[in-house]
Amino acid sequence: MKTLIKTAVAGIGVAAATMLLASPASAASFSWNVGDGTVSYNDGTDTICAQAYNSEGARWVEVTVTPVNGGGPSFTFRDNNNYYGHSGSTCRSLATAYEDTYYRATVRTYWGERGTTESRGSKLFYS
């Protein structure tokens, strides 16, 4: 009888841990450091933002957002830092995308001291 109870308790513990560690598809919020700034997505507001760091001269962060599956907007936008007269972040809405559309955000950045544009890769997420 004790073995049966121990087995049941262990099974319930494993099931509870699995449920706690599993993340639902719709919980896609993230913040991503891309070297010359950050890119973030807020799943609650369906908003993707870019912010170039406001230090050491000219910088910008450019984001291209494309749906991988489903319908929704596709666009490219850029955030320029305070060197260009813009110190805040630049955001775009994904509110018109179907729920749980899979997106790819591809990022390029620029820093004036380096003098080159850098490809920072892609990140996949659900809107």
CSV table of N, CA and C in Angstrom, one decimal:
chain,number,residue,atom,x,y,z
A,1,MET,N,0.8,-1.2,0.0
A,1,MET,CA,0.0,0.0,0.0
A,1,MET,C,0.9,1.3,0.0
A,2,LYS,N,2.0,1.3,0.8
A,2,LYS,CA,2.8,2.4,0.9
A,2,LYS,C,3.5,2.7,-0.5
A,3,THR,N,3.9,1.6,-1.2
A,3,THR,CA,4.5,1.8,-2.5
A,3,THR,C,3.5,2.4,-3.5
A,4,LEU,N,2.2,2.0,-3.4
A,4,LEU,CA,1.2,2.5,-4.3
A,4,LEU,C,1.0,4.0,-4.0
A,5,ILE,N,1.0,4.4,-2.8
A,5,ILE,CA,0.8,5.9,-2.4
A,5,ILE,C,2.0,6.7,-2.9
A,6,LYS,N,3.2,6.1,-2.7
A,6,LYS,CA,4.5,6.8,-3.1
A,6,LYS,C,4.5,7.0,-4.6
A,7,THR,N,4.0,5.9,-5.3
A,7,THR,CA,4.0,6.0,-6.8
A,7,THR,C,3.0,7.1,-7.3
A,8,ALA,N,1.8,7.1,-6.6
A,8,ALA,CA,0.8,8.1,-6.9
A,8,ALA,C,1.3,9.5,-6.7
A,9,VAL,N,1.9,9.8,-5.5
A,9,VAL,CA,2.4,11.1,-5.2
A,9,VAL,C,3.5,11.5,-6.2
A,10,ALA,N,4.4,10.6,-6.5
A,10,ALA,CA,5.5,10.9,-7.5
A,10,ALA,C,4.9,11.2,-8.8
A,11,GLY,N,3.8,10.5,-9.3
A,11,GLY,CA,3.2,10.8,-10.5
A,11,GLY,C,2.5,12.1,-10.6
A,12,ILE,N,1.9,12.5,-9.5
A,12,ILE,CA,1.2,13.8,-9.4
A,12,ILE,C,2.3,14.9,-9.4
A,13,GLY,N,3.4,14.7,-8.7
A,13,GLY,CA,4.5,15.7,-8.7
A,13,GLY,C,5.0,15.9,-10.1
A,14,VAL,N,5.3,14.8,-10.9
A,14,VAL,CA,5.8,14.9,-12.2
A,14,VAL,C,4.8,15.6,-13.1
A,15,ALA,N,3.5,15.3,-13.0
A,15,ALA,CA,2.5,16.0,-13.8
A,15,ALA,C,2.4,17.5,-13.5
A,16,ALA,N,2.5,17.8,-12.2
A,16,ALA,CA,2.4,19.2,-11.8
A,16,ALA,C,3.6,20.0,-12.3
A,17,ALA,N,4.8,19.4,-12.2
A,17,ALA,CA,6.0,20.0,-12.7
A,17,ALA,C,6.0,20.3,-14.2
A,18,THR,N,5.5,19.3,-14.9
A,18,THR,CA,5.3,19.4,-16.4
A,18,THR,C,4.4,20.6,-16.7
A,19,MET,N,3.3,20.7,-16.0
A,19,MET,CA,2.4,21.8,-16.3
A,19,MET,C,3.0,23.1,-16.0
A,20,LEU,N,3.8,23.2,-14.9
A,20,LEU,CA,4.4,24.5,-14.5
A,20,LEU,C,5.5,24.9,-15.5
A,21,LEU,N,6.2,24.0,-16.0
A,21,LEU,CA,7.4,24.3,-16.9
A,21,LEU,C,7.0,24.5,-18.3
A,22,ALA,N,5.8,23.9,-18.8
A,22,ALA,CA,5.4,24.1,-20.1
A,22,ALA,C,4.9,25.5,-20.4
A,23,SER,N,5.3,26.1,-21.4
A,23,SER,CA,4.9,27.5,-21.7
A,23,SER,C,3.9,27.4,-22.9
A,24,PRO,N,2.7,28.1,-22.8
A,24,PRO,CA,1.8,28.0,-23.8
A,24,PRO,C,2.3,28.8,-25.0
A,25,ALA,N,1.7,28.5,-26.2
A,25,ALA,CA,2.2,29.1,-27.5
A,25,ALA,C,1.9,30.6,-27.5
A,26,SER,N,0.9,31.0,-26.8
A,26,SER,CA,0.5,32.4,-26.9
A,26,SER,C,1.4,33.3,-25.9
A,27,ALA,N,2.1,32.7,-25.0
A,27,ALA,CA,3.0,33.5,-24.1
A,27,ALA,C,4.3,33.7,-24.8
A,28,ALA,N,4.4,34.7,-25.7
A,28,ALA,CA,5.6,34.9,-26.6
A,28,ALA,C,6.3,36.1,-26.3
A,29,SER,N,6.1,36.8,-25.2
A,29,SER,CA,6.8,38.1,-24.9
A,29,SER,C,8.3,37.8,-24.8
A,30,PHE,N,9.1,38.7,-25.3
A,30,PHE,CA,10.5,38.5,-25.1
A,30,PHE,C,11.2,39.9,-25.2
A,31,SER,N,12.5,39.9,-24.7
A,31,SER,CA,13.4,41.1,-24.9
A,31,SER,C,14.7,40.5,-25.4
A,32,TRP,N,15.2,41.1,-26.4
A,32,TRP,CA,16.4,40.5,-27.1
A,32,TRP,C,17.4,41.6,-27.3
A,33,ASN,N,18.6,41.4,-26.7
A,33,ASN,CA,19.7,42.3,-26.9
A,33,ASN,C,20.4,42.0,-28.2
A,34,VAL,N,20.4,43.0,-29.1
A,34,VAL,CA,20.9,42.8,-30.5
A,34,VAL,C,22.2,43.5,-30.7
A,35,GLY,N,23.0,43.8,-29.7
A,35,GLY,CA,24.3,44.4,-29.8
A,35,GLY,C,24.3,45.9,-29.8
A,36,ASP,N,23.6,46.5,-30.7
A,36,ASP,CA,23.5,48.0,-30.7
A,36,ASP,C,22.2,48.5,-30.2
A,37,GLY,N,21.4,47.7,-29.6
A,37,GLY,CA,20.1,48.0,-29.0
A,37,GLY,C,19.3,46.8,-28.6
A,38,THR,N,18.0,47.0,-28.5
A,38,THR,CA,17.2,45.8,-28.1
A,38,THR,C,15.9,45.8,-29.0
A,39,VAL,N,15.4,44.6,-29.1
A,39,VAL,CA,14.1,44.3,-29.7
A,39,VAL,C,13.3,43.6,-28.7
A,40,SER,N,12.0,44.0,-28.6
A,40,SER,CA,11.1,43.3,-27.6
A,40,SER,C,9.7,43.2,-28.2
A,41,TYR,N,9.1,42.1,-27.7
A,41,TYR,CA,7.7,41.9,-28.1
A,41,TYR,C,6.8,41.7,-26.9
A,42,ASN,N,5.7,42.4,-26.8
A,42,ASN,CA,4.8,42.3,-25.7
A,42,ASN,C,3.5,41.6,-26.2
A,43,ASP,N,3.3,40.3,-25.8
A,43,ASP,CA,2.2,39.5,-26.3
A,43,ASP,C,0.9,40.1,-25.8
A,44,GLY,N,0.8,40.7,-24.6
A,44,GLY,CA,-0.4,41.3,-24.1
A,44,GLY,C,-0.9,42.5,-24.9
A,45,THR,N,0.0,43.2,-25.5
A,45,THR,CA,-0.4,44.4,-26.4
A,45,THR,C,-0.2,44.1,-27.9
A,46,ASP,N,0.3,43.0,-28.2
A,46,ASP,CA,0.7,42.7,-29.6
A,46,ASP,C,1.6,43.7,-30.2
A,47,THR,N,2.6,44.2,-29.5
A,47,THR,CA,3.4,45.2,-30.0
A,47,THR,C,4.9,44.8,-30.0
A,48,ILE,N,5.6,45.0,-31.1
A,48,ILE,CA,7.0,44.8,-31.3
A,48,ILE,C,7.7,46.1,-31.3
A,49,CYS,N,8.8,46.2,-30.6
A,49,CYS,CA,9.5,47.5,-30.4
A,49,CYS,C,11.0,47.3,-30.7
A,50,ALA,N,11.6,48.3,-31.2
A,50,ALA,CA,13.1,48.4,-31.3
A,50,ALA,C,13.6,49.6,-30.7
A,51,GLN,N,14.8,49.5,-30.0
A,51,GLN,CA,15.4,50.7,-29.4
A,51,GLN,C,16.9,50.6,-29.6
A,52,ALA,N,17.4,51.6,-30.3
A,52,ALA,CA,18.9,51.7,-30.5
A,52,ALA,C,19.4,52.4,-29.2
A,53,TYR,N,20.6,51.9,-28.8
A,53,TYR,CA,21.2,52.5,-27.6
A,53,TYR,C,21.6,53.9,-27.8
A,54,ASN,N,21.3,54.8,-26.8
A,54,ASN,CA,21.6,56.2,-26.9
A,54,ASN,C,23.0,56.5,-26.4
A,55,SER,N,24.0,55.9,-26.9
A,55,SER,CA,25.4,56.2,-26.5
A,55,SER,C,26.4,56.0,-27.7
A,56,GLU,N,27.5,56.7,-27.6
A,56,GLU,CA,28.6,56.5,-28.5
A,56,GLU,C,28.2,56.8,-30.0
A,57,GLY,N,27.6,57.9,-30.3
A,57,GLY,CA,27.3,58.3,-31.6
A,57,GLY,C,26.1,57.6,-32.3
A,58,ALA,N,26.2,57.6,-33.6
A,58,ALA,CA,25.0,57.2,-34.4
A,58,ALA,C,24.8,55.7,-34.3
A,59,ARG,N,23.6,55.3,-34.0
A,59,ARG,CA,23.2,53.9,-34.0
A,59,ARG,C,21.7,53.8,-34.5
A,60,TRP,N,21.4,52.6,-35.1
A,60,TRP,CA,20.1,52.3,-35.4
A,60,TRP,C,19.9,50.8,-35.3
A,61,VAL,N,18.6,50.4,-35.1
A,61,VAL,CA,18.2,49.0,-35.1
A,61,VAL,C,17.0,48.9,-36.1
A,62,GLU,N,17.2,48.0,-37.1
A,62,GLU,CA,16.1,47.8,-38.1
A,62,GLU,C,15.6,46.3,-37.9
A,63,VAL,N,14.2,46.2,-37.9
A,63,VAL,CA,13.6,45.0,-37.7
A,63,VAL,C,12.6,44.7,-38.9
A,64,THR,N,12.8,43.5,-39.5
A,64,THR,CA,11.8,43.0,-40.6
A,64,THR,C,11.0,41.9,-40.0
A,65,VAL,N,9.7,42.1,-40.0
A,65,VAL,CA,8.8,41.2,-39.4
A,65,VAL,C,7.9,40.5,-40.5
A,66,THR,N,8.0,39.2,-40.5
A,66,THR,CA,7.2,38.5,-41.5
A,66,THR,C,6.5,37.3,-40.9
A,67,PRO,N,5.2,37.0,-41.3
A,67,PRO,CA,4.6,35.8,-40.8
A,67,PRO,C,5.1,34.6,-41.4
A,68,VAL,N,5.3,33.5,-40.6
A,68,VAL,CA,5.8,32.3,-41.1
A,68,VAL,C,4.6,31.4,-41.5
A,69,ASN,N,3.5,31.5,-40.7
A,69,ASN,CA,2.3,30.8,-41.0
A,69,ASN,C,1.1,31.7,-40.7
A,70,GLY,N,0.0,31.5,-41.3
A,70,GLY,CA,-1.2,32.3,-41.0
A,70,GLY,C,-1.1,33.7,-41.6
A,71,GLY,N,-2.1,34.5,-41.3
A,71,GLY,CA,-2.2,35.8,-41.9
A,71,GLY,C,-1.8,36.9,-41.0
A,72,GLY,N,-1.3,37.9,-41.5
A,72,GLY,CA,-1.0,39.1,-40.7
A,72,GLY,C,-0.1,40.0,-41.4
A,73,PRO,N,0.2,41.1,-40.8
A,73,PRO,CA,1.1,42.1,-41.5
A,73,PRO,C,2.5,41.7,-41.6
A,74,SER,N,3.2,42.2,-42.6
A,74,SER,CA,4.6,42.1,-42.8
A,74,SER,C,5.2,43.5,-43.0
A,75,PHE,N,6.3,43.8,-42.3
A,75,PHE,CA,6.8,45.2,-42.4
A,75,PHE,C,8.2,45.2,-41.9
A,76,THR,N,8.9,46.3,-42.3
A,76,THR,CA,10.2,46.7,-41.8
A,76,THR,C,10.2,48.0,-41.2
A,77,PHE,N,10.8,48.2,-40.0
A,77,PHE,CA,10.9,49.5,-39.4
A,77,PHE,C,12.2,49.6,-38.7
A,78,ARG,N,12.6,50.9,-38.4
A,78,ARG,CA,13.9,51.2,-37.9
A,78,ARG,C,13.7,52.2,-36.7
A,79,ASP,N,14.5,52.0,-35.7
A,79,ASP,CA,14.6,52.9,-34.6
A,79,ASP,C,16.0,53.6,-34.7
A,80,ASN,N,16.0,54.9,-34.7
A,80,ASN,CA,17.3,55.7,-34.7
A,80,ASN,C,17.5,56.2,-33.3
A,81,ASN,N,18.7,56.3,-32.8
A,81,ASN,CA,19.0,56.8,-31.5
A,81,ASN,C,19.0,58.3,-31.4
A,82,ASN,N,19.4,58.8,-30.2
A,82,ASN,CA,19.3,60.3,-30.0
A,82,ASN,C,20.3,61.1,-30.8
A,83,TYR,N,21.3,60.4,-31.4
A,83,TYR,CA,22.2,61.1,-32.4
A,83,TYR,C,21.4,61.7,-33.5
A,84,TYR,N,20.3,61.0,-33.9
A,84,TYR,CA,19.5,61.4,-35.0
A,84,TYR,C,18.3,62.2,-34.5
A,85,GLY,N,18.3,62.5,-33.2
A,85,GLY,CA,17.2,63.3,-32.6
A,85,GLY,C,16.0,62.5,-32.1
A,86,HIS,N,16.2,61.2,-31.9
A,86,HIS,CA,15.1,60.3,-31.5
A,86,HIS,C,15.6,59.4,-30.3
A,87,SER,N,15.2,59.7,-29.1
A,87,SER,CA,15.7,59.0,-27.9
A,87,SER,C,14.9,57.8,-27.4
A,88,GLY,N,13.6,57.7,-27.9
A,88,GLY,CA,12.7,56.6,-27.5
A,88,GLY,C,12.8,55.4,-28.4
A,89,SER,N,11.9,54.5,-28.1
A,89,SER,CA,11.8,53.3,-29.0
A,89,SER,C,10.8,53.5,-30.1
A,90,THR,N,10.9,52.7,-31.1
A,90,THR,CA,9.9,52.7,-32.2
A,90,THR,C,9.2,51.4,-32.2
A,91,CYS,N,7.8,51.4,-32.2
A,91,CYS,CA,7.0,50.2,-32.1
A,91,CYS,C,6.1,50.1,-33.2
A,92,ARG,N,5.7,48.8,-33.5
A,92,ARG,CA,4.6,48.5,-34.5
A,92,ARG,C,3.7,47.5,-33.9
A,93,SER,N,2.5,47.5,-34.4
A,93,SER,CA,1.4,46.6,-33.8
A,93,SER,C,1.3,45.4,-34.7
A,94,LEU,N,1.0,44.3,-34.0
A,94,LEU,CA,0.7,43.0,-34.7
A,94,LEU,C,-0.8,42.6,-34.3
A,95,ALA,N,-1.6,43.6,-33.9
A,95,ALA,CA,-2.9,43.4,-33.5
A,95,ALA,C,-3.8,42.8,-34.6
A,96,THR,N,-3.5,43.1,-35.8
A,96,THR,CA,-4.3,42.6,-36.9
A,96,THR,C,-4.0,41.1,-37.3
A,97,ALA,N,-2.9,40.6,-36.8
A,97,ALA,CA,-2.5,39.2,-37.1
A,97,ALA,C,-3.5,38.2,-36.4
A,98,TYR,N,-3.7,37.1,-37.1
A,98,TYR,CA,-4.5,36.0,-36.4
A,98,TYR,C,-3.8,35.6,-35.2
A,99,GLU,N,-4.6,35.2,-34.2
A,99,GLU,CA,-4.0,34.7,-32.9
A,99,GLU,C,-3.1,33.5,-33.2
A,100,ASP,N,-2.0,33.5,-32.5
A,100,ASP,CA,-1.0,32.5,-32.6
A,100,ASP,C,-0.3,32.4,-34.0
A,101,THR,N,-0.3,33.5,-34.7
A,101,THR,CA,0.5,33.5,-35.9
A,101,THR,C,2.0,33.4,-35.6
A,102,TYR,N,2.7,32.6,-36.3
A,102,TYR,CA,4.1,32.4,-36.1
A,102,TYR,C,4.9,33.4,-36.9
A,103,TYR,N,5.7,34.2,-36.3
A,103,TYR,CA,6.4,35.3,-36.9
A,103,TYR,C,7.9,35.1,-36.8
A,104,ARG,N,8.6,35.7,-37.8
A,104,ARG,CA,10.1,35.8,-37.8
A,104,ARG,C,10.5,37.3,-37.7
A,105,ALA,N,11.3,37.7,-36.8
A,105,ALA,CA,11.8,39.0,-36.7
A,105,ALA,C,13.3,38.9,-37.0
A,106,THR,N,13.7,39.6,-38.1
A,106,THR,CA,15.1,39.6,-38.6
A,106,THR,C,15.6,41.0,-38.3
A,107,VAL,N,16.8,41.0,-37.7
A,107,VAL,CA,17.4,42.3,-37.2
A,107,VAL,C,18.7,42.6,-37.9
A,108,ARG,N,18.9,43.9,-38.2
A,108,ARG,CA,20.1,44.5,-38.7
A,108,ARG,C,20.4,45.7,-37.8
A,109,THR,N,21.7,46.0,-37.5
A,109,THR,CA,22.0,47.2,-36.7
A,109,THR,C,23.1,47.9,-37.3
A,110,TYR,N,23.3,49.2,-36.9
A,110,TYR,CA,24.4,50.0,-37.4
A,110,TYR,C,24.9,50.8,-36.2
A,111,TRP,N,26.2,51.0,-36.2
A,111,TRP,CA,26.9,51.8,-35.2
A,111,TRP,C,27.9,52.6,-36.0
A,112,GLY,N,27.9,53.9,-35.8
A,112,GLY,CA,28.7,54.8,-36.6
A,112,GLY,C,30.2,54.6,-36.4
A,113,GLU,N,30.6,54.3,-35.1
A,113,GLU,CA,32.1,54.1,-34.9
A,113,GLU,C,32.6,52.9,-35.6
A,114,ARG,N,31.8,51.9,-35.7
A,114,ARG,CA,32.2,50.7,-36.5
A,114,ARG,C,32.1,50.9,-38.0
A,115,GLY,N,31.1,51.8,-38.3
A,115,GLY,CA,30.9,52.1,-39.7
A,115,GLY,C,30.3,51.0,-40.6
A,116,THR,N,29.7,50.0,-40.0
A,116,THR,CA,29.2,48.9,-40.8
A,116,THR,C,27.8,48.5,-40.3
A,117,THR,N,27.0,47.9,-41.2
A,117,THR,CA,25.8,47.3,-40.8
A,117,THR,C,26.0,45.9,-40.5
A,118,GLU,N,25.4,45.4,-39.4
A,118,GLU,CA,25.6,44.1,-38.9
A,118,GLU,C,24.3,43.3,-38.9
A,119,SER,N,24.3,42.1,-39.5
A,119,SER,CA,23.1,41.2,-39.4
A,119,SER,C,23.1,40.5,-38.0
A,120,ARG,N,22.0,40.6,-37.3
A,120,ARG,CA,22.0,40.1,-36.0
A,120,ARG,C,21.1,38.8,-35.9
A,121,GLY,N,20.7,38.3,-37.0
A,121,GLY,CA,20.0,37.0,-37.0
A,121,GLY,C,18.5,37.2,-36.9
A,122,SER,N,17.8,36.1,-36.6
A,122,SER,CA,16.4,36.1,-36.6
A,122,SER,C,15.9,35.5,-35.3
A,123,LYS,N,14.7,35.8,-34.9
A,123,LYS,CA,14.0,35.2,-33.7
A,123,LYS,C,12.6,34.8,-34.2
A,124,LEU,N,12.2,33.6,-33.8
A,124,LEU,CA,10.8,33.2,-34.1
A,124,LEU,C,9.9,33.4,-32.9
A,125,PHE,N,8.7,33.8,-33.1
A,125,PHE,CA,7.8,34.0,-31.9
A,125,PHE,C,6.3,33.9,-32.4
A,126,TYR,N,5.4,33.7,-31.5
A,126,TYR,CA,4.0,33.7,-31.7
A,126,TYR,C,3.4,35.0,-31.4
A,127,SER,N,2.5,35.5,-32.2
A,127,SER,CA,1.8,36.8,-31.8
A,127,SER,C,0.6,36.4,-31.1
